[in-house]
Amino acid sequence: MSAEKFRYSGLSDEQCAKFDFFADMLIEANKVHNLTRICERGDIYLRHFADSLAVIDILKRIEEQNDCQRRLIDIGSGAGVPGLAIAIALPGWKVTSVEATGKKVRFQQKVRDELGLGNVLAVQGRAEELAHDRVLRESFDVVTARGLANMTMLSELTLGFVKVGGSFLAWKGPDIEDELDGAKKAIKKLGGKVRDVHPYKLSDEHHFNIIEVGKLMEMSDEYPREFKFMKRSPLGK
Ligand code: SAH
């Protein structure tokens, strides 16, 4: 996708300029640090930016709910997607971006500083530890995650951050039925329920889904468990 085509997606010139700068920084930084596999300019606009923004209409619907404070946390955000892309497109949302790898977090902090993204906080840490932090636990309207884990493990890694009544949004591929079936028990145990599946198309050959999980009840303090336990004995098996 060219930068010109990306411009038609309802963004202001200033927002487009920020995405251009973000792409420049990603291409430059990726020459030195291995931040992302997707590093060719056209792919960055399509597979990183447009793909991140597939969630915007869902967020616009969520923000109309009375108690929405527009607080979002992106887990395993890599080079800053979808988190920083959402922060550029929706400056009224406050975005916390969590990533385990230091060099990726430092890159995100540089992007935040250079683009003046005052609504972004990039934090280095592991989701399964941060989800037990009292300030972060069950305090976000929305949690997002793309490319981090299968739906069962992903739910345990993310649902601890979602406030009751809030949503978890997961980017998934075209075929989700088996993965979703396999995760239903785990999601229920963690206080959630699949609320909706939003199919979207990036191009004729790219069809994907965003899964929306609602948080219905508080999550037991025993979750999330340490990573090795999550891996060894997945919930709901
Ligand atoms: N969301 C990005 C990156 C996906 S790769 C994208 O879509 O391009 C998954 C990322 O999650 C990696 O950068 C990895 O370092 C990070 N990660 C893996 N396990 C994590 C955990 N438990 N807590 C926080 N980050 C994690």
PDB file of C-alpha atoms and ligand atoms in Angstrom:
ATOM      1  CA  MET A   1       0.000   0.000   0.000  1.00  0.00           C
ATOM      2  CA  SER A   2       1.366   3.417  -0.898  1.00  0.00           C
ATOM      3  CA  ALA A   3       1.443   6.338   1.511  1.00  0.00           C
ATOM      4  CA  GLU A   4      -0.943   8.159  -0.856  1.00  0.00           C
ATOM      5  CA  LYS A   5      -3.578   5.430  -0.659  1.00  0.00           C
ATOM      6  CA  PHE A   6      -3.224   5.330   3.126  1.00  0.00           C
ATOM      7  CA  ARG A   7      -4.027   9.063   3.177  1.00  0.00           C
ATOM      8  CA  TYR A   8      -7.583   8.389   2.102  1.00  0.00           C
ATOM      9  CA  SER A   9      -8.449   6.599   5.308  1.00  0.00           C
ATOM     10  CA  GLY A  10      -9.906   9.647   7.038  1.00  0.00           C
ATOM     11  CA  LEU A  11      -6.789  10.977   8.717  1.00  0.00           C
ATOM     12  CA  SER A  12      -5.755  14.650   8.817  1.00  0.00           C
ATOM     13  CA  ASP A  13      -2.607  15.819   7.008  1.00  0.00           C
ATOM     14  CA  GLU A  14      -0.902  16.131  10.372  1.00  0.00           C
ATOM     15  CA  GLN A  15      -1.756  12.552  11.314  1.00  0.00           C
ATOM     16  CA  CYS A  16      -0.555  11.304   7.911  1.00  0.00           C
ATOM     17  CA  ALA A  17       2.722  13.180   8.427  1.00  0.00           C
ATOM     18  CA  LYS A  18       3.119  11.404  11.766  1.00  0.00           C
ATOM     19  CA  PHE A  19       2.588   8.020  10.131  1.00  0.00           C
ATOM     20  CA  ASP A  20       5.153   8.934   7.439  1.00  0.00           C
ATOM     21  CA  PHE A  21       7.658   9.847  10.142  1.00  0.00           C
ATOM     22  CA  PHE A  22       6.879   6.658  12.090  1.00  0.00           C
ATOM     23  CA  ALA A  23       7.525   4.630   8.888  1.00  0.00           C
ATOM     24  CA  ASP A  24      10.825   6.470   8.286  1.00  0.00           C
ATOM     25  CA  MET A  25      11.956   5.761  11.846  1.00  0.00           C
ATOM     26  CA  LEU A  26      10.963   2.098  11.581  1.00  0.00           C
ATOM     27  CA  ILE A  27      12.898   1.616   8.345  1.00  0.00           C
ATOM     28  CA  GLU A  28      15.986   3.323   9.771  1.00  0.00           C
ATOM     29  CA  ALA A  29      15.922   1.563  13.152  1.00  0.00           C
ATOM     30  CA  ASN A  30      15.300  -1.810  11.566  1.00  0.00           C
ATOM     31  CA  LYS A  31      18.608  -1.537   9.696  1.00  0.00           C
ATOM     32  CA  VAL A  32      20.379  -1.695  13.035  1.00  0.00           C
ATOM     33  CA  HIS A  33      17.972  -3.523  15.351  1.00  0.00           C
ATOM     34  CA  ASN A  34      15.714  -6.340  14.361  1.00  0.00           C
ATOM     35  CA  LEU A  35      12.422  -4.745  15.448  1.00  0.00           C
ATOM     36  CA  THR A  36       9.937  -6.194  12.974  1.00  0.00           C
ATOM     37  CA  ARG A  37       9.800  -8.560  10.010  1.00  0.00           C
ATOM     38  CA  ILE A  38       7.584  -6.117   8.126  1.00  0.00           C
ATOM     39  CA  CYS A  39       9.994  -3.377   7.126  1.00  0.00           C
ATOM     40  CA  GLU A  40       9.410  -2.559   3.450  1.00  0.00           C
ATOM     41  CA  ARG A  41       7.598   0.797   3.137  1.00  0.00           C
ATOM     42  CA  GLY A  42       4.477  -0.449   1.327  1.00  0.00           C
ATOM     43  CA  ASP A  43       4.117  -3.323   3.784  1.00  0.00           C
ATOM     44  CA  ILE A  44       4.500  -0.983   6.739  1.00  0.00           C
ATOM     45  CA  TYR A  45       1.501   1.071   5.566  1.00  0.00           C
ATOM     46  CA  LEU A  46      -0.599  -2.009   4.830  1.00  0.00           C
ATOM     47  CA  ARG A  47       0.391  -4.661   7.361  1.00  0.00           C
ATOM     48  CA  HIS A  48       1.256  -2.360  10.257  1.00  0.00           C
ATOM     49  CA  PHE A  49      -0.674   0.905   9.941  1.00  0.00           C
ATOM     50  CA  ALA A  50      -3.849   0.031   8.006  1.00  0.00           C
ATOM     51  CA  ASP A  51      -4.085  -3.255   9.910  1.00  0.00           C
ATOM     52  CA  SER A  52      -3.812  -1.423  13.254  1.00  0.00           C
ATOM     53  CA  LEU A  53      -6.490   1.049  12.204  1.00  0.00           C
ATOM     54  CA  ALA A  54      -8.953  -1.758  11.416  1.00  0.00           C
ATOM     55  CA  VAL A  55      -9.951  -1.337  15.060  1.00  0.00           C
ATOM     56  CA  ILE A  56     -10.845   2.355  14.923  1.00  0.00           C
ATOM     57  CA  ASP A  57     -14.578   1.957  14.258  1.00  0.00           C
ATOM     58  CA  ILE A  58     -14.845  -0.500  17.139  1.00  0.00           C
ATOM     59  CA  LEU A  59     -13.092   1.961  19.460  1.00  0.00           C
ATOM     60  CA  LYS A  60     -15.348   4.797  18.306  1.00  0.00           C
ATOM     61  CA  ARG A  61     -18.347   2.680  19.277  1.00  0.00           C
ATOM     62  CA  ILE A  62     -16.822   1.787  22.650  1.00  0.00           C
ATOM     63  CA  GLU A  63     -15.979   5.400  23.498  1.00  0.00           C
ATOM     64  CA  GLU A  64     -19.643   6.348  23.247  1.00  0.00           C
ATOM     65  CA  GLN A  65     -20.427   4.225  26.284  1.00  0.00           C
ATOM     66  CA  ASN A  66     -21.043   6.400  29.335  1.00  0.00           C
ATOM     67  CA  ASP A  67     -18.305   5.126  31.578  1.00  0.00           C
ATOM     68  CA  CYS A  68     -15.569   4.966  28.922  1.00  0.00           C
ATOM     69  CA  GLN A  69     -12.441   6.823  29.990  1.00  0.00           C
ATOM     70  CA  ARG A  70     -10.662   6.053  26.739  1.00  0.00           C
ATOM     71  CA  ARG A  71      -7.848   4.146  28.428  1.00  0.00           C
ATOM     72  CA  LEU A  72      -6.275   1.460  26.246  1.00  0.00           C
ATOM     73  CA  ILE A  73      -3.364  -0.903  26.864  1.00  0.00           C
ATOM     74  CA  ASP A  74      -1.601  -2.726  24.025  1.00  0.00           C
ATOM     75  CA  ILE A  75       0.193  -5.922  25.066  1.00  0.00           C
ATOM     76  CA  GLY A  76       3.297  -7.231  23.259  1.00  0.00           C
ATOM     77  CA  SER A  77       3.410  -4.107  21.125  1.00  0.00           C
ATOM     78  CA  GLY A  78       6.710  -4.866  19.356  1.00  0.00           C
ATOM     79  CA  ALA A  79       7.767  -1.830  17.344  1.00  0.00           C
ATOM     80  CA  GLY A  80       4.608   0.025  18.461  1.00  0.00           C
ATOM     81  CA  VAL A  81       1.747  -1.626  16.628  1.00  0.00           C
ATOM     82  CA  PRO A  82      -1.088  -1.478  17.046  1.00  0.00           C
ATOM     83  CA  GLY A  83      -0.659   0.752  20.134  1.00  0.00           C
ATOM     84  CA  LEU A  84       1.186   3.787  18.765  1.00  0.00           C
ATOM     85  CA  ALA A  85      -0.766   3.720  15.506  1.00  0.00           C
ATOM     86  CA  ILE A  86      -4.012   3.916  17.505  1.00  0.00           C
ATOM     87  CA  ALA A  87      -2.558   6.777  19.573  1.00  0.00           C
ATOM     88  CA  ILE A  88      -1.821   8.755  16.391  1.00  0.00           C
ATOM     89  CA  ALA A  89      -5.256   8.103  14.901  1.00  0.00           C
ATOM     90  CA  LEU A  90      -7.233   8.691  18.126  1.00  0.00           C
ATOM     91  CA  PRO A  91      -5.431  11.380  20.138  1.00  0.00           C
ATOM     92  CA  GLY A  92      -8.280  11.433  22.667  1.00  0.00           C
ATOM     93  CA  TRP A  93      -7.346   7.944  23.855  1.00  0.00           C
ATOM     94  CA  LYS A  94      -4.575   7.369  26.416  1.00  0.00           C
ATOM     95  CA  VAL A  95      -2.452   4.446  25.273  1.00  0.00           C
ATOM     96  CA  THR A  96      -0.182   2.341  27.490  1.00  0.00           C
ATOM     97  CA  SER A  97       2.086   0.165  25.380  1.00  0.00           C
ATOM     98  CA  VAL A  98       3.615  -2.901  27.052  1.00  0.00           C
ATOM     99  CA  GLU A  99       6.535  -4.756  25.513  1.00  0.00           C
ATOM    100  CA  ALA A 100       8.992  -7.229  27.052  1.00  0.00           C
ATOM    101  CA  THR A 101      12.035  -6.384  24.912  1.00  0.00           C
ATOM    102  CA  GLY A 102      14.044  -3.307  25.933  1.00  0.00           C
ATOM    103  CA  LYS A 103      15.239  -2.223  22.487  1.00  0.00           C
ATOM    104  CA  LYS A 104      11.662  -2.244  21.174  1.00  0.00           C
ATOM    105  CA  VAL A 105      10.429  -0.157  24.096  1.00  0.00           C
ATOM    106  CA  ARG A 106      13.280   2.329  23.601  1.00  0.00           C
ATOM    107  CA  PHE A 107      12.309   2.623  19.940  1.00  0.00           C
ATOM    108  CA  GLN A 108       8.694   3.313  20.922  1.00  0.00           C
ATOM    109  CA  GLN A 109       9.810   5.958  23.420  1.00  0.00           C
ATOM    110  CA  LYS A 110      11.829   7.645  20.677  1.00  0.00           C
ATOM    111  CA  VAL A 111       8.816   7.630  18.348  1.00  0.00           C
ATOM    112  CA  ARG A 112       6.647   9.064  21.130  1.00  0.00           C
ATOM    113  CA  ASP A 113       9.165  11.859  21.829  1.00  0.00           C
ATOM    114  CA  GLU A 114       9.856  12.760  18.208  1.00  0.00           C
ATOM    115  CA  LEU A 115       6.194  12.734  17.176  1.00  0.00           C
ATOM    116  CA  GLY A 116       5.099  14.479  20.388  1.00  0.00           C
ATOM    117  CA  LEU A 117       2.614  11.755  21.305  1.00  0.00           C
ATOM    118  CA  GLY A 118       1.633  12.995  24.747  1.00  0.00           C
ATOM    119  CA  ASN A 119      -1.039  10.293  25.003  1.00  0.00           C
ATOM    120  CA  VAL A 120       1.455   7.400  24.938  1.00  0.00           C
ATOM    121  CA  LEU A 121       3.233   5.631  27.783  1.00  0.00           C
ATOM    122  CA  ALA A 122       5.614   2.874  26.655  1.00  0.00           C
ATOM    123  CA  VAL A 123       6.469   0.417  29.417  1.00  0.00           C
ATOM    124  CA  GLN A 124       8.991  -2.393  29.442  1.00  0.00           C
ATOM    125  CA  GLY A 125       7.659  -5.473  31.200  1.00  0.00           C
ATOM    126  CA  ARG A 126       5.966  -8.804  30.954  1.00  0.00           C
ATOM    127  CA  ALA A 127       2.191  -8.855  30.787  1.00  0.00           C
ATOM    128  CA  GLU A 128       1.833 -11.707  33.276  1.00  0.00           C
ATOM    129  CA  GLU A 129       3.684  -9.647  35.910  1.00  0.00           C
ATOM    130  CA  LEU A 130       2.233  -6.217  35.148  1.00  0.00           C
ATOM    131  CA  ALA A 131      -1.314  -7.599  35.222  1.00  0.00           C
ATOM    132  CA  HIS A 132      -0.868  -8.059  38.996  1.00  0.00           C
ATOM    133  CA  ASP A 133       0.126  -4.403  39.493  1.00  0.00           C
ATOM    134  CA  ARG A 134      -2.704  -2.764  41.422  1.00  0.00           C
ATOM    135  CA  VAL A 135      -2.653   0.403  39.329  1.00  0.00           C
ATOM    136  CA  LEU A 136      -2.922  -1.497  36.059  1.00  0.00           C
ATOM    137  CA  ARG A 137      -5.191  -4.365  37.063  1.00  0.00           C
ATOM    138  CA  GLU A 138      -8.756  -4.202  35.743  1.00  0.00           C
ATOM    139  CA  SER A 139      -8.399  -0.521  34.965  1.00  0.00           C
ATOM    140  CA  PHE A 140      -8.523  -0.268  31.144  1.00  0.00           C
ATOM    141  CA  ASP A 141     -11.541   0.163  28.908  1.00  0.00           C
ATOM    142  CA  VAL A 142      -9.794  -1.763  26.166  1.00  0.00           C
ATOM    143  CA  VAL A 143      -6.867  -4.153  25.862  1.00  0.00           C
ATOM    144  CA  THR A 144      -5.429  -4.863  22.407  1.00  0.00           C
ATOM    145  CA  ALA A 145      -3.003  -7.538  21.228  1.00  0.00           C
ATOM    146  CA  ARG A 146      -1.733  -8.551  17.809  1.00  0.00           C
ATOM    147  CA  GLY A 147       0.550 -11.469  17.050  1.00  0.00           C
ATOM    148  CA  LEU A 148       1.350 -12.390  20.639  1.00  0.00           C
ATOM    149  CA  ALA A 149      -0.077 -15.855  21.357  1.00  0.00           C
ATOM    150  CA  ASN A 150      -2.978 -18.209  20.728  1.00  0.00           C
ATOM    151  CA  MET A 151      -6.340 -17.120  22.042  1.00  0.00           C
ATOM    152  CA  THR A 152      -6.210 -19.282  25.196  1.00  0.00           C
ATOM    153  CA  MET A 153      -2.868 -17.973  26.403  1.00  0.00           C
ATOM    154  CA  LEU A 154      -3.618 -14.522  25.070  1.00  0.00           C
ATOM    155  CA  SER A 155      -6.760 -14.280  27.178  1.00  0.00           C
ATOM    156  CA  GLU A 156      -4.829 -15.115  30.322  1.00  0.00           C
ATOM    157  CA  LEU A 157      -2.134 -12.562  29.413  1.00  0.00           C
ATOM    158  CA  THR A 158      -4.563  -9.745  28.697  1.00  0.00           C
ATOM    159  CA  LEU A 159      -7.914 -10.042  30.503  1.00  0.00           C
ATOM    160  CA  GLY A 160      -6.405  -9.049  33.864  1.00  0.00           C
ATOM    161  CA  PHE A 161      -5.996  -5.496  32.548  1.00  0.00           C
ATOM    162  CA  VAL A 162      -9.614  -5.079  31.398  1.00  0.00           C
ATOM    163  CA  LYS A 163     -12.082  -3.403  33.741  1.00  0.00           C
ATOM    164  CA  VAL A 164     -15.421  -5.128  34.229  1.00  0.00           C
ATOM    165  CA  GLY A 165     -17.601  -3.983  31.336  1.00  0.00           C
ATOM    166  CA  GLY A 166     -14.531  -3.372  29.150  1.00  0.00           C
ATOM    167  CA  SER A 167     -13.260  -5.217  26.092  1.00  0.00           C
ATOM    168  CA  PHE A 168     -10.300  -7.180  24.877  1.00  0.00           C
ATOM    169  CA  LEU A 169      -9.633  -6.926  21.111  1.00  0.00           C
ATOM    170  CA  ALA A 170      -7.459  -9.565  19.430  1.00  0.00           C
ATOM    171  CA  TRP A 171      -6.205  -9.408  15.847  1.00  0.00           C
ATOM    172  CA  LYS A 172      -6.511 -12.835  14.242  1.00  0.00           C
ATOM    173  CA  GLY A 173      -6.189 -14.434  10.818  1.00  0.00           C
ATOM    174  CA  PRO A 174      -8.906 -15.640   8.468  1.00  0.00           C
ATOM    175  CA  ASP A 175      -9.588 -19.016  10.130  1.00  0.00           C
ATOM    176  CA  ILE A 176     -10.472 -18.584  13.755  1.00  0.00           C
ATOM    177  CA  GLU A 177     -13.168 -21.114  14.564  1.00  0.00           C
ATOM    178  CA  ASP A 178     -11.009 -23.877  16.047  1.00  0.00           C
ATOM    179  CA  GLU A 179      -8.860 -21.445  17.974  1.00  0.00           C
ATOM    180  CA  LEU A 180     -11.917 -19.703  19.345  1.00  0.00           C
ATOM    181  CA  ASP A 181     -13.663 -22.944  20.277  1.00  0.00           C
ATOM    182  CA  GLY A 182     -10.550 -24.097  22.078  1.00  0.00           C
ATOM    183  CA  ALA A 183     -10.371 -20.854  24.068  1.00  0.00           C
ATOM    184  CA  LYS A 184     -13.985 -20.493  25.166  1.00  0.00           C
ATOM    185  CA  LYS A 185     -13.617 -22.326  28.479  1.00  0.00           C
ATOM    186  CA  ALA A 186     -10.491 -20.352  29.346  1.00  0.00           C
ATOM    187  CA  ILE A 187     -12.170 -17.048  28.515  1.00  0.00           C
ATOM    188  CA  LYS A 188     -15.124 -17.932  30.740  1.00  0.00           C
ATOM    189  CA  LYS A 189     -12.876 -18.926  33.612  1.00  0.00           C
ATOM    190  CA  LEU A 190     -11.139 -15.548  33.333  1.00  0.00           C
ATOM    191  CA  GLY A 191     -14.424 -13.630  33.558  1.00  0.00           C
ATOM    192  CA  GLY A 192     -14.869 -12.966  29.840  1.00  0.00           C
ATOM    193  CA  LYS A 193     -17.168 -13.836  26.980  1.00  0.00           C
ATOM    194  CA  VAL A 194     -16.717 -13.577  23.228  1.00  0.00           C
ATOM    195  CA  ARG A 195     -18.936 -10.640  22.347  1.00  0.00           C
ATOM    196  CA  ASP A 196     -18.364 -10.326  18.628  1.00  0.00           C
ATOM    197  CA  VAL A 197     -16.145 -11.230  15.705  1.00  0.00           C
ATOM    198  CA  HIS A 198     -15.383  -8.363  13.323  1.00  0.00           C
ATOM    199  CA  PRO A 199     -14.184  -9.494   9.894  1.00  0.00           C
ATOM    200  CA  TYR A 200     -12.164  -6.988   7.878  1.00  0.00           C
ATOM    201  CA  LYS A 201     -10.336  -6.811   4.568  1.00  0.00           C
ATOM    202  CA  LEU A 202      -7.012  -5.080   3.985  1.00  0.00           C
ATOM    203  CA  SER A 203      -6.927  -5.941   0.304  1.00  0.00           C
ATOM    204  CA  ASP A 204      -8.479  -8.551  -1.969  1.00  0.00           C
ATOM    205  CA  GLU A 205      -6.155 -11.220  -0.654  1.00  0.00           C
ATOM    206  CA  HIS A 206      -5.937 -10.139   2.979  1.00  0.00           C
ATOM    207  CA  HIS A 207      -9.007 -11.120   5.044  1.00  0.00           C
ATOM    208  CA  PHE A 208      -8.740 -11.100   8.824  1.00  0.00           C
ATOM    209  CA  ASN A 209     -10.800 -10.912  12.016  1.00  0.00           C
ATOM    210  CA  ILE A 210     -10.778  -8.886  15.178  1.00  0.00           C
ATOM    211  CA  ILE A 211     -12.206 -10.848  18.075  1.00  0.00           C
ATOM    212  CA  GLU A 212     -13.981  -8.825  20.738  1.00  0.00           C
ATOM    213  CA  VAL A 213     -14.101 -10.363  24.206  1.00  0.00           C
ATOM    214  CA  GLY A 214     -16.182  -8.630  26.859  1.00  0.00           C
ATOM    215  CA  LYS A 215     -15.152  -8.690  30.513  1.00  0.00           C
ATOM    216  CA  LEU A 216     -18.208  -9.681  32.507  1.00  0.00           C
ATOM    217  CA  MET A 217     -16.743 -10.439  35.907  1.00  0.00           C
ATOM    218  CA  GLU A 218     -13.643  -9.740  37.981  1.00  0.00           C
ATOM    219  CA  MET A 219     -10.793 -12.143  37.365  1.00  0.00           C
ATOM    220  CA  SER A 220      -9.479 -14.360  40.160  1.00  0.00           C
ATOM    221  CA  ASP A 221      -6.174 -13.119  41.634  1.00  0.00           C
ATOM    222  CA  GLU A 222      -4.494 -16.407  40.750  1.00  0.00           C
ATOM    223  CA  TYR A 223      -4.445 -15.304  37.063  1.00  0.00           C
ATOM    224  CA  PRO A 224      -2.407 -14.663  35.068  1.00  0.00           C
ATOM    225  CA  ARG A 225      -0.016 -17.386  36.167  1.00  0.00           C
ATOM    226  CA  GLU A 226       3.716 -17.466  35.471  1.00  0.00           C
ATOM    227  CA  PHE A 227       4.451 -17.929  31.781  1.00  0.00           C
ATOM    228  CA  LYS A 228       5.815 -21.452  32.188  1.00  0.00           C
ATOM    229  CA  PHE A 229       2.568 -22.584  33.884  1.00  0.00           C
ATOM    230  CA  MET A 230       0.436 -20.938  31.219  1.00  0.00           C
ATOM    231  CA  LYS A 231       2.388 -22.819  28.615  1.00  0.00           C
ATOM    232  CA  ARG A 232       2.555 -26.135  30.441  1.00  0.00           C
ATOM    233  CA  SER A 233      -1.110 -26.326  31.424  1.00  0.00           C
ATOM    234  CA  PRO A 234      -3.304 -24.113  29.247  1.00  0.00           C
ATOM    235  CA  LEU A 235      -6.602 -23.116  30.857  1.00  0.00           C
ATOM    236  CA  GLY A 236      -9.713 -25.036  29.893  1.00  0.00           C
ATOM    237  CA  LYS A 237      -7.904 -28.202  28.847  1.00  0.00           C
TER     238      LYS A 237
HETATM  239  N1  SAH B   1       2.215  -6.446  18.264  1.00  0.00           N
HETATM  240  C1  SAH B   1       3.388  -6.437  17.421  1.00  0.00           C
HETATM  241  C2  SAH B   1       4.437  -7.463  17.844  1.00  0.00           C
HETATM  242  C3  SAH B   1       4.009  -8.903  17.778  1.00  0.00           C
HETATM  243  S1  SAH B   1       5.326 -10.045  18.188  1.00  0.00           S
HETATM  244  C4  SAH B   1       2.964  -6.642  15.981  1.00  0.00           C
HETATM  245  O1  SAH B   1       1.827  -7.013  15.752  1.00  0.00           O
HETATM  246  O2  SAH B   1       3.790  -6.424  15.081  1.00  0.00           O
HETATM  247  C5  SAH B   1       5.026 -10.290  19.919  1.00  0.00           C
HETATM  248  C6  SAH B   1       5.738  -9.282  20.798  1.00  0.00           C
HETATM  249  O3  SAH B   1       5.329  -9.525  22.133  1.00  0.00           O
HETATM  250  C7  SAH B   1       7.259  -9.394  20.775  1.00  0.00           C
HETATM  251  O4  SAH B   1       7.794  -8.107  20.546  1.00  0.00           O
HETATM  252  C8  SAH B   1       7.622  -9.911  22.171  1.00  0.00           C
HETATM  253  O5  SAH B   1       8.831  -9.346  22.649  1.00  0.00           O
HETATM  254  C9  SAH B   1       6.443  -9.458  23.011  1.00  0.00           C
HETATM  255  N2  SAH B   1       6.107 -10.346  24.140  1.00  0.00           N
HETATM  256  C10 SAH B   1       6.107 -11.700  24.144  1.00  0.00           C
HETATM  257  N3  SAH B   1       5.675 -12.169  25.339  1.00  0.00           N
HETATM  258  C11 SAH B   1       5.379 -11.073  26.101  1.00  0.00           C
HETATM  259  C12 SAH B   1       4.879 -10.916  27.428  1.00  0.00           C
HETATM  260  N4  SAH B   1       4.604 -11.970  28.189  1.00  0.00           N
HETATM  261  N5  SAH B   1       4.699  -9.648  27.892  1.00  0.00           N
HETATM  262  C13 SAH B   1       4.983  -8.580  27.101  1.00  0.00           C
HETATM  263  N6  SAH B   1       5.452  -8.676  25.845  1.00  0.00           N
HETATM  264  C14 SAH B   1       5.645  -9.910  25.343  1.00  0.00           C
END
